[in-house]
Amino acid sequence: MRPPVFSWDVLNNYRTLRQQSTTPVKVLGSVKKFFNNLHRSLPIRRSGRVRRCRKTESEIRLVFREKDKEDTQSEGVKSFLNLNPNIASTSRIKQQSKSKKCVRNCNEDLNKAKPLKLKPAYDKEKIFVDRGYKLEHEIGRGSYSKVRLVQRISDGKQFAAKIIDREKSKCYSERFLPKELATSLQLSHPNITEYREIIILPYVTIIIMDYAQLGDLLEFIQNNGALSNGHAQNMFRQIVEAVQYLHDIGIAHRDLKCENILLKDDGTVMVSDFGFAREIDTTSRTLSKTFCGSTAYASPELLCGVPYDPILNDIWGLGCILYIMVCGSMPFDESDLKSMVNKQMAHSITVPTQVKDIVDPDCQSLIIQMLNPDIDERPGIMSILSSDWLKSLSRTSSGKGLQNKNLDILSMLG
């Protein structure tokens, strides 16, 4: 059976429609089946950040405005993410009126729907060319997606296109992808990957995002070895500032690892991948029971299966990342999980002999603090930023937008 075509209004008001007893079950079932719940992350109303919002017979496409350097999260972006249909318009009466009109049009949309002429193996190049991009080579591959380099035809600017086949990753598409899209659209920070466009096709979701020319942090270290003290300070500070921003707006990442830290050729470090992110209460401790993230970067409380503080779990992940940056190896061997947890709980952190004399003592001290199994002794994000090691970083050679920042990282490449 080929998927029917639905208008933007039908998809956009799904949450309202399913609460209406008069809505045809066939309509709701079809939307849910063919769009894998992605409609739940669609905006109920347009915001200032959306430059163009286009609905055609075969896609939903959101195009975002280019972010200014000084841009911060606006009320428009917040309203864009507000999925509550009762407050999406100026009054409940207007919303209910709009919903009733949408219900009346549901049958018409379904009756007028034409089958999409999608080939079993769709033409990827044509999909991108039709939307103003030239598809180039593959630059990465994840558990649920492929990443291809694309070039914007209008100006030649390069971006990364994350292509997610929802039929091959139904669990991820239904549980985590909507959360990733909704979370990413809230964020506006120089050290967090920015989404440029989201294209939702019946079976595929395409995310156009910033292109990290130097790849991820793990790949960079594997190719170039452990980072020098100055390089590590510069890059780690950017990572910590991104995590501080997340925590300040009530979001815990929960999957901080070197593979999710991307590097641009201008020296910018970006935190990415928000599939496991969750909202947290900034006024009190929030506990989570969901096991997520990567074992090698997971805190002992998470591995032991007890409710954990996602913020402190992020701090542990930062400790693992810093260890890898300056040591060039993992802090714990995940091949034996029981032994790994025992080592974590014993607070046994050893720096490899070959780099022990090179790693700054203040850096070693900070790593030991962040990898403390006692959550009451683990430092907060502000304590990390004010640590002796990061305070020693000259403000003239760090931060965002400085002319010599790109030379600092690229100098490692010779």
XYZ file of C-alpha atoms in Angstrom:
414
model
C 0.000 0.000 0.000
C 1.384 3.397 -0.973
C 1.251 6.237 1.560
C -1.467 8.834 1.020
C -0.724 12.538 0.874
C -1.722 14.748 3.792
C -1.813 18.496 3.998
C 0.338 20.397 6.473
C -2.738 21.211 8.553
C -3.688 17.558 8.989
C -0.193 16.611 10.115
C 0.242 19.735 12.156
C -2.981 19.263 14.093
C -2.656 15.538 14.670
C -2.436 15.980 18.421
C -5.682 17.955 18.399
C -7.393 15.672 15.922
C -6.820 12.532 17.932
C -8.660 14.155 20.857
C -11.720 14.778 18.690
C -14.239 11.944 18.767
C -15.453 12.962 15.299
C -12.068 12.492 13.624
C -12.089 9.458 11.296
C -9.953 6.692 12.768
C -8.722 5.887 9.276
C -7.157 9.321 8.931
C -5.347 9.194 12.261
C -4.149 5.659 11.679
C -2.758 6.518 8.279
C -0.863 9.552 9.536
C 0.614 7.610 12.424
C 1.592 4.656 10.245
C 3.250 6.453 7.388
C 4.963 9.291 9.218
C 6.229 7.337 12.241
C 5.072 9.938 14.769
C 7.376 12.613 13.356
C 4.346 14.872 13.062
C 4.466 15.225 16.841
C 7.649 17.260 16.577
C 6.268 19.602 13.938
C 5.626 23.190 14.989
C 2.045 24.210 15.654
C 2.737 27.709 14.488
C 5.414 29.407 12.535
C 8.178 31.351 14.265
C 10.654 34.009 13.271
C 13.396 31.437 12.889
C 11.565 29.633 10.095
C 12.430 31.355 6.836
C 10.356 29.069 4.662
C 7.830 26.354 5.475
C 6.753 24.403 2.402
C 4.255 21.575 2.036
C 4.045 19.603 -1.180
C 2.477 16.308 -2.159
C 5.473 14.342 -0.975
C 7.308 16.268 1.708
C 7.291 18.649 4.626
C 10.220 21.043 4.541
C 11.391 23.540 7.142
C 14.111 26.001 6.161
C 15.691 28.032 8.948
C 17.233 31.463 8.840
C 20.992 31.828 8.923
C 22.029 32.399 12.533
C 23.728 35.681 13.343
C 26.900 35.475 15.431
C 25.212 37.271 18.294
C 21.926 35.427 17.892
C 20.331 33.975 21.011
C 17.202 31.968 21.613
C 14.159 34.107 20.900
C 10.562 33.918 21.975
C 9.746 32.952 18.395
C 11.880 29.835 18.665
C 10.254 28.958 21.984
C 6.792 29.290 20.496
C 7.949 27.256 17.509
C 8.693 24.394 19.881
C 5.506 24.703 21.910
C 3.607 21.528 21.103
C 0.619 22.275 23.353
C -2.336 22.898 21.010
C -4.233 24.778 23.722
C -1.713 27.617 23.775
C -0.593 27.550 20.172
C -2.900 30.405 19.186
C -4.090 33.555 20.895
C -7.068 31.797 22.448
C -8.547 28.335 22.901
C -11.610 29.363 20.951
C -9.554 30.163 17.863
C -7.627 26.904 18.217
C -10.801 24.847 18.541
C -12.300 26.611 15.526
C -9.214 25.825 13.498
C -9.284 22.200 14.652
C -12.926 21.749 13.611
C -12.143 23.176 10.198
C -9.219 20.791 9.921
C -11.435 17.851 10.896
C -13.898 18.772 8.140
C -11.058 18.749 5.633
C -9.567 15.431 6.748
C -11.807 13.274 4.578
C -11.246 15.575 1.616
C -7.462 15.294 2.003
C -7.679 11.529 2.198
C -10.012 11.235 -0.784
C -7.907 13.562 -2.930
C -4.683 11.856 -1.959
C -2.647 10.501 -4.825
C -0.159 7.669 -4.379
C 3.421 8.870 -4.186
C 5.489 7.642 -7.080
C 8.485 6.598 -5.033
C 10.833 4.011 -6.465
C 11.978 1.200 -4.150
C 15.454 2.734 -4.364
C 14.750 6.442 -4.530
C 16.995 8.780 -6.480
C 18.978 10.512 -3.727
C 20.752 12.897 -6.070
C 17.483 14.133 -7.569
C 15.983 14.631 -4.112
C 18.832 16.976 -3.197
C 19.103 18.745 -6.566
C 15.378 19.515 -6.484
C 15.946 21.213 -3.144
C 18.979 23.235 -4.170
C 21.849 20.956 -3.124
C 24.456 18.873 -4.906
C 24.998 15.492 -3.231
C 28.631 14.529 -2.720
C 30.523 11.722 -0.974
C 29.760 9.991 2.318
C 31.556 11.515 5.297
C 30.154 9.460 8.141
C 27.927 6.628 9.184
C 26.055 6.026 12.418
C 23.852 3.332 13.874
C 20.720 4.853 12.369
C 21.903 7.114 9.577
C 24.402 8.030 6.905
C 25.993 11.446 6.588
C 26.778 12.862 3.152
C 28.528 16.053 2.172
C 26.269 18.396 0.209
C 26.960 21.670 -1.542
C 24.408 24.439 -1.776
C 24.085 25.182 -5.474
C 23.299 28.871 -5.009
C 26.551 29.817 -3.254
C 28.718 26.680 -3.116
C 28.623 26.502 0.686
C 29.103 23.012 2.107
C 26.868 21.326 4.659
C 26.428 17.859 6.129
C 23.250 15.956 5.298
C 22.148 13.348 7.824
C 19.938 10.842 5.993
C 17.749 8.680 8.227
C 15.817 5.766 6.760
C 12.916 5.491 9.183
C 11.864 2.085 7.859
C 15.228 0.616 8.871
C 15.328 2.301 12.278
C 11.735 2.307 13.493
C 12.554 2.247 17.206
C 14.956 5.167 16.904
C 12.626 7.056 14.549
C 9.632 6.744 16.850
C 11.324 7.187 20.245
C 14.385 9.372 19.782
C 14.306 11.207 16.447
C 11.310 13.433 17.312
C 13.027 14.307 20.590
C 16.287 15.070 18.793
C 14.553 17.373 16.312
C 12.512 19.149 18.982
C 15.539 19.611 21.257
C 17.887 20.795 18.511
C 15.433 23.453 17.381
C 15.542 25.031 20.851
C 19.281 25.555 20.759
C 21.250 28.583 19.655
C 24.907 28.502 20.670
C 28.175 28.837 18.711
C 29.419 25.504 20.055
C 26.318 23.461 19.266
C 25.596 22.037 15.823
C 22.946 24.087 14.055
C 20.238 22.569 11.877
C 19.759 24.475 8.604
C 16.886 22.488 7.104
C 14.703 19.511 7.968
C 13.110 17.599 5.104
C 10.546 14.974 6.100
C 9.680 12.500 3.354
C 7.298 9.544 3.798
C 10.089 7.091 4.611
C 13.170 9.265 5.001
C 14.138 12.251 7.129
C 16.971 14.493 5.922
C 18.665 16.974 8.241
C 20.909 19.626 6.709
C 23.378 20.843 9.322
C 26.724 22.562 9.804
C 29.655 20.752 8.204
C 32.555 19.816 10.481
C 35.536 19.684 8.114
C 37.873 18.002 10.619
C 35.417 15.274 11.606
C 34.722 14.229 15.179
C 37.054 14.523 18.145
C 37.748 10.788 18.421
C 38.760 10.567 14.767
C 40.938 13.659 15.173
C 42.794 12.179 18.160
C 43.208 8.811 16.446
C 44.846 10.560 13.498
C 46.925 13.112 15.420
C 47.490 11.629 18.863
C 46.855 13.168 22.272
C 46.400 16.930 22.335
C 48.911 19.345 23.783
C 47.937 21.245 26.901
C 47.088 24.439 24.990
C 45.021 22.667 22.347
C 43.159 20.675 24.999
C 42.382 23.800 27.030
C 41.060 25.668 24.001
C 38.845 22.836 22.782
C 37.645 21.631 26.177
C 36.575 25.103 27.240
C 34.307 25.350 24.176
C 32.772 21.967 25.008
C 32.153 22.946 28.631
C 30.585 26.262 27.614
C 28.182 24.403 25.312
C 27.219 22.005 28.119
C 26.823 24.932 30.513
C 24.387 26.515 28.054
C 22.395 23.269 27.848
C 22.166 22.907 31.613
C 21.205 26.558 32.050
C 18.180 26.161 29.749
C 17.158 22.879 31.377
C 18.555 20.219 29.028
C 20.869 17.314 29.863
C 22.702 15.774 26.896
C 23.146 12.237 28.349
C 25.395 11.063 25.507
C 28.524 13.175 25.738
C 31.391 11.397 24.007
C 34.215 12.203 21.611
C 32.188 10.923 18.648
C 29.569 13.611 19.360
C 32.108 16.449 19.437
C 32.618 17.882 15.942
C 35.479 20.096 14.760
C 35.341 22.811 12.114
C 38.392 24.058 10.248
C 38.022 27.525 11.764
C 38.708 26.105 15.224
C 35.095 25.915 16.373
C 34.180 22.874 18.471
C 30.527 21.779 18.332
C 28.488 19.444 20.526
C 26.040 17.351 18.480
C 23.530 14.481 18.591
C 20.643 15.146 20.984
C 18.740 11.881 20.560
C 19.128 11.010 24.257
C 18.728 14.542 25.613
C 16.022 15.226 28.153
C 14.546 18.209 29.929
C 15.541 18.768 33.533
C 14.349 20.944 36.387
C 16.891 23.702 36.896
C 15.619 24.438 40.412
C 15.915 20.935 41.895
C 17.692 17.659 41.253
C 16.130 15.616 38.458
C 16.639 11.851 38.496
C 16.511 9.637 35.423
C 16.086 5.872 35.161
C 16.695 5.473 31.425
C 19.899 3.668 30.493
C 21.282 5.575 27.537
C 24.524 6.779 26.074
C 27.743 4.821 25.578
C 29.097 2.423 28.185
C 32.662 3.744 27.946
C 31.471 7.231 28.967
C 28.741 6.189 31.431
C 28.914 7.063 35.116
C 29.017 4.251 37.708
C 25.560 5.139 39.048
C 24.101 4.725 35.552
C 25.911 1.411 35.007
C 24.684 0.147 38.387
C 21.086 0.745 37.306
C 20.135 3.206 40.033
C 18.287 6.498 39.389
C 20.921 9.033 38.384
C 21.252 12.782 38.018
C 21.608 13.451 34.255
C 23.571 16.651 34.914
C 26.178 14.814 36.982
C 26.226 12.060 34.380
C 27.128 14.749 31.822
C 29.959 15.880 34.117
C 31.289 12.316 34.180
C 31.148 12.236 30.379
C 33.144 15.473 30.254
C 35.765 13.870 32.495
C 36.093 10.924 30.109
C 36.370 13.271 27.119
C 39.132 15.330 28.755
C 41.043 12.181 29.715
C 40.954 10.979 26.097
C 42.002 14.418 24.814
C 45.190 14.596 26.892
C 46.026 10.882 27.207
C 44.997 9.571 23.794
C 43.311 6.511 25.344
C 40.137 5.548 27.212
C 40.063 6.004 31.002
C 38.363 2.622 31.546
C 38.352 -0.712 29.723
C 34.733 -1.484 28.836
C 35.459 -5.071 27.720
C 34.879 -6.259 31.310
C 31.920 -4.290 32.665
C 32.162 -5.600 36.233
C 35.852 -4.791 36.465
C 35.191 -1.385 34.904
C 32.576 -0.454 37.511
C 34.827 -1.682 40.328
C 37.630 0.527 39.031
C 35.262 3.480 38.762
C 33.965 3.000 42.309
C 37.532 2.681 43.614
C 38.260 6.072 42.025
C 41.259 4.528 40.311
C 42.343 6.933 37.579
C 45.780 6.356 36.095
C 47.497 8.436 33.437
C 49.519 6.404 30.882
C 53.246 6.452 31.594
C 54.125 7.853 28.174
C 52.151 11.063 28.798
C 52.258 11.299 32.592
C 55.041 13.882 32.574
C 53.351 15.859 29.780
C 49.824 16.197 31.154
C 49.454 19.341 33.256
C 49.009 18.529 36.990
C 46.027 20.898 37.179
C 44.461 19.018 34.263
C 45.031 15.684 36.000
C 43.422 17.082 39.140
C 40.365 18.263 37.185
C 39.949 14.837 35.552
C 40.093 13.108 38.929
C 37.452 15.492 40.295
C 35.059 14.959 37.360
C 35.479 11.174 37.531
C 34.662 11.030 41.239
C 32.175 8.186 41.962
C 30.762 10.214 44.869
C 28.171 12.437 43.187
C 28.298 14.879 46.104
C 31.994 15.448 45.425
C 31.717 15.674 41.645
C 32.092 19.330 40.548
C 29.409 21.352 38.831
C 29.842 23.053 35.487
C 30.775 26.416 37.037
C 33.440 24.765 39.179
C 34.949 23.239 36.046
C 35.042 26.586 34.251
C 36.667 28.225 37.279
C 39.190 25.409 37.792
C 42.884 26.315 37.947
C 43.531 24.515 34.666
C 40.938 26.398 32.616
C 41.592 29.692 34.384
C 45.202 29.474 33.235
C 44.023 29.541 29.626
C 44.848 32.965 28.227
C 41.689 34.745 27.149
C 43.594 36.086 24.151
C 43.945 32.599 22.696
C 40.562 31.125 23.556
C 36.914 31.891 23.227
C 34.785 32.316 20.152
C 35.474 34.281 17.011
C 39.147 35.156 17.606
C 41.367 35.301 14.555
C 44.087 32.993 15.873
C 41.708 30.260 17.034
C 41.807 28.378 13.737
C 45.607 28.365 13.745
C 45.596 26.783 17.193
C 43.881 23.588 16.016
C 45.097 23.456 12.428
C 48.713 23.739 13.586
C 48.381 20.147 14.805
C 47.902 18.997 11.222
C 51.263 20.293 10.136
